Amino acid sequence: MKRRFARTLTILSLALAVAATDAAVFHVAVRHPNADDANAGTPDRPFKTITKATTVVAPGDRVLIHTGIYREKVTIETSGTEAAPITFEAAPGAHVTVTGAEQLTEWVPEKDEPRVYSTAWPHAYITWYEHRCHPHDDYHRMVGRAEQIHINQYALLQVLERSKLSRGTFFVDAAAKRLYVWDRANRKVTGNPCTVEASVRPILWTCTAQHIRIRGLRFRYAANRAQEAAVNIGGSDNLIEHCVIERTNALGAVFHGARNIIRQCVFQDNGWDGFDAGGEDLLFTECLVRNNNTKDWNRDWGGGGNKIVFARNMVIEKSTFVDNRGHGIWFDIGNEDCVVRNCLIANNENAGIFYEISYGLHAHDNVIVGNGLAPRARAWGANGGISISSSPGCLIERNLIVANKEGLQYREQTRTTPRIDDRKAKEPVWNHDITVRNNVIAYNRDAQTAGWFATGDERHWPANSARRKNGKPAAADALCLEKLNLTMRDNLYGVQPGQKLFQWGCLFPNFSAHVYEDLAQVREELGLEKGSRVDQLELAGSCLTLDFRVAAGSSVLKAKCYPQGDVPGVKLGVNR
């Protein structure tokens, strides 16, 4: 047996050595004077486009992309293998940009307005508004458009009428097929120092293959619509790392397939979402997601850090979600057994984590600060640190949930969801079998814990509670708090003057709610928060400095409520 095993290893080693010997290295260099797609892809005679390299690669090959702006749509269909993946990466020291924009140079000045210039514009985009897709309203007539114009990499604002054109704006005359621009500094655009780029490609990069490695690339300026991604990773067993996806008109990237890894990537300044995801066993690690939804899409259905749908066993870890104009992390529809751990989730306009009509979130050891504070209508119950919305089987532990609009939220409506394995299903789903333990929930503006139960059946009260609006015990077959099996225990609360401790029920007319001023009442009436207590928490710094170190004898440490492990950008541990 040992000889057979040793022989197998020898054969495998030889096979890998042969594969390594046969593997080729191709060079792409758009700025090289000899660059041509008719070349062999050597250092001195490189390809001009990445697309050419995709047509010649085989398992084990490596494509080195040299400094330059690549104005093309790349599609990868050839797969590598587990032992011999195919790699597309920036060459050492290279700055590589894949863009959806073309540089425009043929400008004609307008006679009556010498600083207004026009050029031919053959591109026609079906917008969300014109296509009558949701949302279809006047607000989205502008938001839904896909055009982008940049002068020296500064974006112009779009107007919908020629008469509205002014400094720093552009107008597309679809009927006449003309584009009009007016530089905000009132400069000529016919020569230096102005470079005018217009987005013309909605998709920059598509990978339907398996075992592909993509490293060190910057993607920007896609002319895409909401829910359509500039970067599409649809295959499985792929690695995307050290990439930047930014300033696309709508969705930065989408990840599907199985066992993909997204590592140390940046998703920033995209018009709709930073990224979307689904599939199985996706690992999203050490990434930065910031300032997405720059076009101000309606947050009720999209726009923010991301949206995750039908994902199973997805892990988001060691990442930063900040300043997104919507939710920081949004799981929506049929997700199963997902994990968010050791992340900084801060200053997002809606909820830090919004887990909606899904199953089995495990959120632990995160720092969740300053979320939900922007004025937003219709965001009730979805604008706190963590919002669990009609999602059973969740475990929330050892999170630092501080200075949000509300801390922990239960949002309940009458909802159904399809399932990953049955997309036609309409399975009823609600909050039950949820455990919230050993968290710090402190100094949140409107409430530390808030139960927004908007079902009208008063399921959030015990069966015999005097708090029931109709004054009658729940029917034997009705949902009640005992049947929800909500466990809240060993949490540490902090409350400043004027802040609510515990809101239970929906604060709308015709719903029953009560605000509890101490945990003893919560335990007595609801049976929740056993072992939890209110204390004054002394942190080394502030929410702005993200210094959450504590004294060696702190009640936070004694209660075992403190995050374990590191969180990016945050000072944790004992303040010595």
XYZ file of C-alpha atoms in Angstrom:
576
model
C 0.000 0.000 0.000
C 2.810 2.425 0.931
C 4.656 1.679 -2.338
C 1.465 2.214 -4.350
C 0.808 5.520 -2.559
C 4.413 6.695 -3.097
C 4.213 5.729 -6.767
C 0.947 7.688 -7.117
C 2.561 10.745 -5.574
C 5.539 10.431 -7.927
C 3.274 10.224 -10.977
C 1.251 13.199 -9.758
C 4.414 15.230 -9.150
C 5.676 14.415 -12.637
C 2.325 15.376 -14.123
C 2.373 18.699 -12.309
C 5.962 19.297 -13.417
C 5.014 18.581 -17.049
C 1.990 20.886 -16.713
C 4.209 23.628 -15.295
C 6.706 23.140 -18.142
C 3.977 23.305 -20.784
C 2.314 26.380 -19.244
C 2.793 29.567 -21.223
C 3.145 33.190 -20.139
C 1.435 35.670 -22.456
C 2.007 39.432 -22.348
C -0.570 42.127 -23.108
C 0.648 45.732 -23.394
C -1.650 48.214 -25.090
C 0.965 51.003 -24.877
C 3.869 48.967 -26.298
C 4.949 50.273 -29.744
C 4.955 46.735 -31.161
C 1.665 45.631 -29.589
C -0.560 43.704 -31.996
C -3.050 40.888 -31.594
C -1.310 39.155 -34.488
C 1.790 38.765 -32.298
C 2.724 35.733 -30.218
C 2.234 37.532 -26.913
C 5.913 37.678 -25.985
C 7.469 40.498 -23.901
C 8.879 42.251 -26.983
C 5.879 41.466 -29.228
C 2.877 41.520 -26.890
C -0.808 41.292 -27.612
C -2.661 44.594 -27.736
C -5.882 43.388 -26.095
C -6.762 41.142 -23.185
C -9.472 39.648 -25.365
C -6.821 38.160 -27.658
C -5.176 36.443 -24.701
C -8.482 34.818 -23.725
C -8.552 33.024 -27.090
C -5.170 31.315 -26.719
C -4.896 30.376 -23.023
C -4.933 26.810 -21.765
C -4.828 25.317 -18.242
C -1.801 26.527 -16.340
C -1.207 29.579 -18.515
C -0.550 33.052 -17.140
C -1.482 36.347 -18.768
C 0.566 39.354 -17.644
C -1.186 42.660 -18.381
C 1.054 45.703 -18.528
C 0.284 49.325 -17.676
C -2.417 50.933 -19.754
C -6.110 51.651 -20.253
C -7.901 48.739 -21.890
C -11.057 49.859 -23.657
C -12.683 46.504 -24.260
C -15.158 43.916 -23.045
C -13.355 40.774 -21.900
C -15.023 37.353 -21.884
C -13.292 34.300 -20.377
C -14.739 30.955 -21.445
C -11.705 28.635 -21.298
C -11.363 26.903 -17.924
C -8.296 25.954 -15.997
C -8.105 23.010 -13.629
C -7.615 22.724 -9.882
C -3.966 21.782 -10.422
C -3.433 24.226 -13.297
C -5.567 27.365 -13.030
C -5.440 30.116 -15.652
C -4.250 33.487 -14.359
C -4.999 36.999 -15.622
C -3.042 39.548 -13.613
C -1.361 42.904 -13.704
C 2.341 42.665 -14.440
C 4.648 43.573 -11.527
C 4.374 47.302 -10.874
C 1.735 47.788 -13.572
C -1.338 50.015 -13.305
C -4.053 48.349 -15.377
C -7.504 49.829 -15.991
C -10.298 48.080 -17.858
C -12.823 50.735 -18.779
C -16.230 51.018 -20.375
C -15.391 54.494 -21.654
C -14.016 55.742 -24.947
C -12.083 58.980 -25.365
C -13.985 61.480 -27.511
C -11.979 63.959 -29.596
C -14.210 65.107 -32.485
C -15.926 68.098 -30.889
C -17.799 70.972 -32.537
C -18.293 74.238 -30.578
C -21.818 75.640 -30.537
C -22.098 79.003 -32.280
C -24.298 80.663 -29.680
C -22.468 79.123 -26.708
C -18.743 78.793 -27.467
C -18.008 76.698 -24.370
C -20.695 74.152 -25.243
C -19.408 71.398 -27.511
C -21.176 68.567 -29.282
C -20.211 65.343 -30.996
C -21.898 62.379 -32.634
C -23.543 60.010 -30.154
C -24.781 56.774 -31.769
C -25.328 54.974 -28.467
C -28.851 54.268 -27.254
C -29.567 52.841 -23.815
C -32.845 51.408 -22.608
C -33.183 52.915 -19.172
C -35.181 51.562 -16.272
C -37.643 54.391 -16.763
C -38.119 53.828 -20.491
C -38.302 50.052 -20.072
C -41.096 50.492 -17.513
C -39.320 48.375 -14.947
C -39.726 49.054 -11.233
C -39.401 51.747 -10.054
C -41.164 53.670 -12.814
C -41.576 57.264 -11.692
C -40.301 60.715 -12.448
C -37.630 60.444 -9.765
C -35.921 57.663 -11.712
C -36.078 59.359 -15.119
C -32.612 60.705 -14.383
C -31.351 58.079 -11.973
C -32.222 55.290 -14.402
C -30.084 56.549 -17.275
C -26.807 54.819 -18.124
C -24.723 57.586 -19.714
C -21.558 58.797 -17.986
C -19.272 61.618 -19.123
C -15.975 62.437 -17.414
C -13.599 65.316 -18.127
C -10.169 64.644 -16.684
C -11.848 61.876 -14.635
C -14.341 64.288 -13.040
C -17.967 63.379 -13.689
C -20.394 65.806 -15.312
C -24.003 65.913 -14.177
C -26.661 64.932 -16.673
C -29.644 67.056 -17.667
C -32.662 65.921 -19.654
C -33.230 69.081 -21.716
C -30.916 71.077 -23.955
C -32.141 74.300 -22.375
C -31.030 73.099 -18.943
C -27.396 72.674 -19.989
C -24.976 74.663 -17.813
C -21.397 74.496 -16.579
C -20.491 71.006 -15.397
C -23.330 69.216 -17.203
C -24.024 67.147 -20.304
C -27.084 66.392 -22.416
C -27.844 63.487 -24.760
C -30.117 64.300 -27.692
C -31.253 60.769 -28.530
C -33.317 61.843 -31.538
C -30.507 63.825 -33.160
C -27.840 61.405 -31.905
C -25.703 64.205 -30.475
C -23.892 64.572 -27.165
C -23.458 68.051 -25.654
C -20.991 68.914 -22.864
C -20.050 72.028 -20.915
C -16.907 71.807 -18.804
C -17.465 73.069 -15.275
C -14.252 75.111 -15.416
C -15.415 76.627 -18.741
C -12.437 75.209 -20.623
C -12.197 74.183 -24.239
C -12.539 70.433 -24.709
C -10.895 70.342 -28.130
C -7.362 69.900 -26.816
C -5.123 69.891 -23.795
C -5.619 69.884 -20.890
C -9.059 68.249 -21.256
C -9.570 64.525 -21.775
C -13.227 63.664 -22.308
C -14.344 60.073 -21.768
C -17.819 58.721 -22.383
C -19.060 55.367 -21.107
C -20.231 53.173 -23.982
C -19.873 49.566 -22.736
C -22.243 48.184 -20.078
C -20.130 45.083 -19.393
C -16.371 45.091 -18.834
C -15.516 41.552 -17.778
C -17.381 38.224 -17.879
C -16.014 34.920 -16.606
C -18.120 31.808 -17.166
C -15.120 29.494 -16.777
C -13.761 27.530 -13.799
C -10.427 27.789 -11.970
C -9.546 31.311 -13.107
C -7.330 33.695 -11.114
C -7.851 37.439 -11.630
C -5.461 39.796 -9.851
C -4.540 43.447 -9.654
C -6.983 44.987 -12.148
C -9.055 48.175 -11.927
C -12.528 48.267 -13.510
C -14.445 51.513 -14.024
C -16.905 53.593 -16.063
C -19.352 50.932 -17.246
C -22.553 52.235 -18.859
C -24.733 49.662 -17.110
C -28.243 49.722 -15.667
C -29.299 48.799 -12.132
C -29.135 45.052 -11.461
C -26.687 44.686 -14.370
C -23.062 44.228 -13.375
C -19.932 45.603 -14.988
C -17.934 42.570 -13.780
C -19.666 39.193 -13.963
C -18.123 36.133 -12.316
C -20.441 33.245 -13.133
C -18.111 30.257 -13.020
C -16.945 28.288 -9.987
C -13.674 27.798 -8.100
C -12.373 31.191 -9.156
C -10.217 33.685 -7.253
C -10.548 37.456 -7.608
C -8.082 39.441 -5.536
C -6.442 42.856 -5.317
C -8.968 44.296 -7.792
C -10.847 47.606 -7.708
C -14.380 47.921 -9.123
C -15.434 51.552 -9.087
C -17.452 54.371 -10.620
C -19.677 52.178 -12.721
C -23.066 53.633 -13.544
C -24.889 50.955 -11.577
C -23.756 47.576 -10.181
C -20.032 47.036 -9.728
C -19.798 43.238 -9.779
C -21.878 40.101 -9.379
C -20.624 36.724 -8.139
C -22.403 33.431 -8.725
C -21.256 29.840 -9.060
C -19.697 27.873 -6.200
C -16.551 28.119 -4.076
C -15.434 31.472 -5.457
C -13.083 33.608 -3.356
C -13.113 37.419 -3.373
C -10.063 38.658 -1.491
C -8.676 42.142 -0.793
C -10.836 43.862 -3.398
C -12.353 47.358 -3.328
C -15.918 48.180 -4.408
C -16.426 51.933 -4.329
C -18.372 54.853 -5.788
C -20.677 52.701 -7.909
C -24.009 54.126 -8.972
C -26.179 51.354 -7.514
C -24.601 48.478 -5.519
C -20.959 47.760 -4.873
C -21.526 44.068 -5.597
C -24.243 41.432 -5.688
C -23.837 37.731 -5.000
C -25.471 34.327 -4.869
C -24.411 30.707 -5.278
C -22.738 28.443 -2.746
C -19.693 28.624 -0.487
C -18.585 32.106 -1.538
C -15.784 33.542 0.605
C -15.632 37.352 0.698
C -12.609 38.342 2.751
C -10.491 41.433 3.553
C -12.420 43.666 1.158
C -13.517 47.299 1.263
C -17.034 48.327 0.220
C -17.665 52.065 0.443
C -19.763 54.926 -0.921
C -21.982 52.961 -3.268
C -25.393 54.035 -4.606
C -23.992 57.387 -5.696
C -26.979 57.827 -8.049
C -29.409 57.651 -5.118
C -31.567 54.724 -6.228
C -34.666 53.887 -4.228
C -33.416 51.946 -1.183
C -36.629 49.892 -0.903
C -35.471 47.579 -3.673
C -31.751 48.179 -4.124
C -28.818 50.516 -3.802
C -26.065 50.379 -1.179
C -23.133 48.175 -0.309
C -24.513 45.009 -1.855
C -27.463 42.670 -2.277
C -27.156 38.929 -1.765
C -29.835 36.562 -3.089
C -30.069 32.750 -2.910
C -26.650 32.322 -1.335
C -25.814 29.243 0.707
C -22.916 29.129 3.182
C -21.571 32.505 2.135
C -18.918 33.916 4.474
C -18.200 37.644 4.713
C -15.218 38.264 6.965
C -12.535 40.787 7.903
C -14.072 43.348 5.554
C -15.126 46.981 5.781
C -18.544 48.304 4.751
C -18.679 52.073 5.227
C -20.541 55.138 3.980
C -22.809 53.239 1.617
C -26.013 55.039 0.671
C -28.314 52.226 1.654
C -27.701 49.056 3.639
C -24.144 48.086 4.442
C -24.777 44.338 3.969
C -28.134 43.204 2.581
C -29.158 39.558 2.365
C -32.501 39.403 0.549
C -34.526 36.354 -0.530
C -33.862 32.736 0.315
C -30.299 32.882 1.652
C -29.242 29.990 3.869
C -26.651 29.630 6.630
C -24.569 32.706 5.879
C -21.891 34.194 8.138
C -20.755 37.778 8.783
C -17.751 37.939 11.110
C -15.007 40.326 12.182
C -16.207 43.147 9.934
C -16.398 46.906 10.400
C -19.860 48.075 9.319
C -20.130 51.821 9.825
C -21.987 54.944 8.741
C -24.209 53.290 6.160
C -27.437 55.183 5.542
C -29.739 52.243 6.271
C -29.091 49.087 8.312
C -25.592 47.855 8.981
C -26.684 44.243 8.371
C -30.153 43.644 6.920
C -31.004 39.926 6.863
C -34.336 39.606 5.074
C -36.634 36.630 4.305
C -33.702 34.246 4.653
C -32.454 31.528 7.008
C -29.721 31.012 9.545
C -27.494 34.095 9.747
C -24.536 33.829 12.114
C -23.285 37.370 12.783
C -20.457 37.486 15.302
C -17.511 39.580 16.422
C -18.395 42.586 14.272
C -18.137 46.292 15.066
C -21.327 47.999 13.884
C -21.373 51.784 14.342
C -23.303 54.819 13.103
C -25.748 53.105 10.730
C -29.275 54.209 9.818
C -28.889 57.854 10.772
C -29.743 59.383 7.388
C -33.345 60.600 6.990
C -35.095 57.861 5.046
C -38.815 57.267 4.704
C -40.107 53.678 4.807
C -36.928 52.401 6.474
C -38.651 51.456 9.754
C -37.114 48.388 11.332
C -34.382 48.336 8.695
C -32.173 51.190 9.818
C -30.286 49.916 12.852
C -27.101 48.044 13.572
C -28.508 44.595 12.772
C -32.012 44.045 11.411
C -33.462 40.527 11.373
C -36.434 40.654 9.013
C -38.662 37.562 8.786
C -35.614 35.298 9.013
C -35.545 32.295 11.359
C -32.648 30.389 12.867
C -30.227 33.291 13.378
C -27.430 33.563 15.953
C -26.156 37.037 16.868
C -23.241 37.101 19.318
C -20.256 39.152 20.508
C -21.002 42.139 18.306
C -20.276 45.721 19.312
C -23.454 47.564 18.225
C -22.979 51.216 19.145
C -24.356 54.644 18.153
C -26.679 53.502 15.383
C -30.225 54.808 14.890
C -31.374 51.647 16.670
C -29.240 48.765 17.851
C -30.814 45.367 17.246
C -34.057 45.253 15.266
C -36.667 42.596 14.647
C -38.682 43.516 11.567
C -41.759 41.397 10.982
C -44.230 41.454 8.129
C -46.278 38.718 6.504
C -43.672 37.426 4.054
C -42.869 34.453 1.865
C -39.702 33.473 0.022
C -38.600 31.096 -2.727
C -35.926 28.576 -1.791
C -32.555 27.906 -3.361
C -33.671 24.446 -4.461
C -37.201 25.515 -5.408
C -37.353 28.972 -6.967
C -41.111 28.673 -7.569
C -41.861 28.105 -3.901
C -43.614 30.716 -1.754
C -42.657 29.468 1.670
C -43.993 31.458 4.640
C -41.122 32.840 6.681
C -41.003 34.755 9.968
C -38.700 35.486 12.889
C -38.400 32.463 15.159
C -35.702 30.346 16.830
C -33.332 33.284 17.068
C -30.599 33.680 19.694
C -29.061 37.048 20.572
C -26.376 36.710 23.238
C -23.258 38.380 24.624
C -23.494 41.527 22.521
C -22.749 45.115 23.501
C -25.830 47.122 22.453
C -25.208 50.673 23.565
C -25.858 54.354 22.957
C -28.033 53.801 19.900
C -30.064 56.937 19.261
C -33.711 55.789 19.227
C -33.631 52.383 20.938
C -31.158 49.689 21.881
C -33.457 46.822 20.924
C -36.564 47.492 18.820
C -39.189 44.957 17.800
C -41.053 46.198 14.742
C -43.818 43.589 14.488
C -46.192 44.836 11.785
C -48.234 41.676 11.240
C -51.223 42.821 13.273
C -51.610 39.467 15.050
C -49.655 40.560 18.150
C -47.396 37.547 17.981
C -44.692 39.510 19.819
C -46.625 39.275 23.089
C -46.858 36.203 25.340
C -50.095 34.265 24.899
C -51.653 35.683 28.065
C -50.048 39.118 28.058
C -52.093 42.049 29.308
C -50.301 44.106 26.651
C -52.409 42.567 23.903
C -54.484 45.283 22.339
C -57.709 43.313 22.315
C -57.181 42.161 25.889
C -57.790 38.518 25.021
C -55.358 35.579 25.270
C -53.963 34.263 22.003
C -55.861 31.404 20.410
C -54.325 27.971 20.838
C -53.265 27.797 17.194
C -52.012 31.405 16.961
C -48.417 32.546 17.018
C -47.246 34.117 20.272
C -43.914 35.039 21.816
C -43.481 31.629 23.446
C -43.837 29.947 20.058
C -41.378 32.321 18.388
C -38.615 30.932 20.618
C -36.629 34.158 20.720
C -33.679 33.943 23.105
C -31.998 37.112 24.283
C -29.523 36.744 27.119
C -26.240 37.935 28.602
C -26.166 41.153 26.555
C -24.647 44.340 27.908
C -26.640 47.532 27.356
C -25.633 51.169 27.582
C -28.145 54.033 27.510
C -27.591 57.779 27.443
C -30.241 60.244 28.720
C -33.152 60.484 26.289
C -32.437 57.124 24.625
C -34.883 54.228 24.778
C -33.737 50.926 26.166
C -36.219 48.417 24.774
C -39.087 49.029 22.349
C -41.356 46.048 21.809
C -43.968 46.431 19.096
C -44.555 48.605 16.066
C -44.964 52.345 16.730
C -47.705 52.807 14.163
C -51.397 53.483 14.761
C -53.494 50.353 15.297
C -50.476 48.335 16.506
C -49.564 47.522 20.094
C -46.176 48.535 21.467
C -44.513 49.312 24.761
C -41.247 50.996 25.696
C -39.415 49.406 28.637
C -37.159 51.544 30.776
C -35.373 48.690 32.526
C -34.509 45.055 31.829
C -36.368 43.805 34.893
C -39.643 44.694 33.145
C -38.462 42.990 29.978
C -37.676 39.804 31.872
C -40.930 39.889 33.813
C -43.282 40.551 30.905
C -41.460 39.023 27.935
C -39.112 36.465 29.465
C -36.226 37.951 27.467
C -32.778 39.228 28.450
C -31.941 36.791 31.219
C -28.452 37.563 32.469
C -28.353 40.863 30.579
C -27.706 44.175 32.306
C -27.346 47.903 31.797
C -23.997 49.528 32.583
C -21.954 52.610 31.855
C -19.438 51.606 29.211
C -16.094 53.350 29.201
C -14.384 53.186 25.827
C -10.922 54.595 25.130
C -11.954 56.743 22.173
C -15.030 57.667 20.170
C -17.068 56.342 17.278
C -15.141 58.668 14.988
C -11.746 57.347 16.026
C -13.009 53.733 16.148
C -11.044 53.233 19.344
C -13.098 50.759 21.366
C -10.412 49.557 23.725
C -11.547 48.982 27.294
C -9.949 48.832 30.721
C -8.616 45.514 31.959
C -11.438 45.137 34.492
C -14.185 46.342 32.160
C -17.684 44.908 32.522
C -17.580 44.276 28.767
C -14.791 41.749 29.211
C -16.319 40.224 32.324
C -19.604 39.686 30.506
C -17.792 38.084 27.537
C -19.555 40.488 25.205
C -16.443 41.746 23.463
C -15.549 40.837 19.851
C -12.969 38.099 19.489
C -10.246 38.553 16.902
C -9.326 41.633 14.882
C -11.674 43.952 13.013
C -10.151 46.078 10.205
C -9.624 49.731 11.090
C -10.775 49.287 14.702
C -8.748 49.418 17.905
C -9.886 46.570 20.145
C -8.468 45.037 23.284
C -7.270 46.333 26.628
C -6.327 50.003 26.870
C -2.990 49.940 28.665
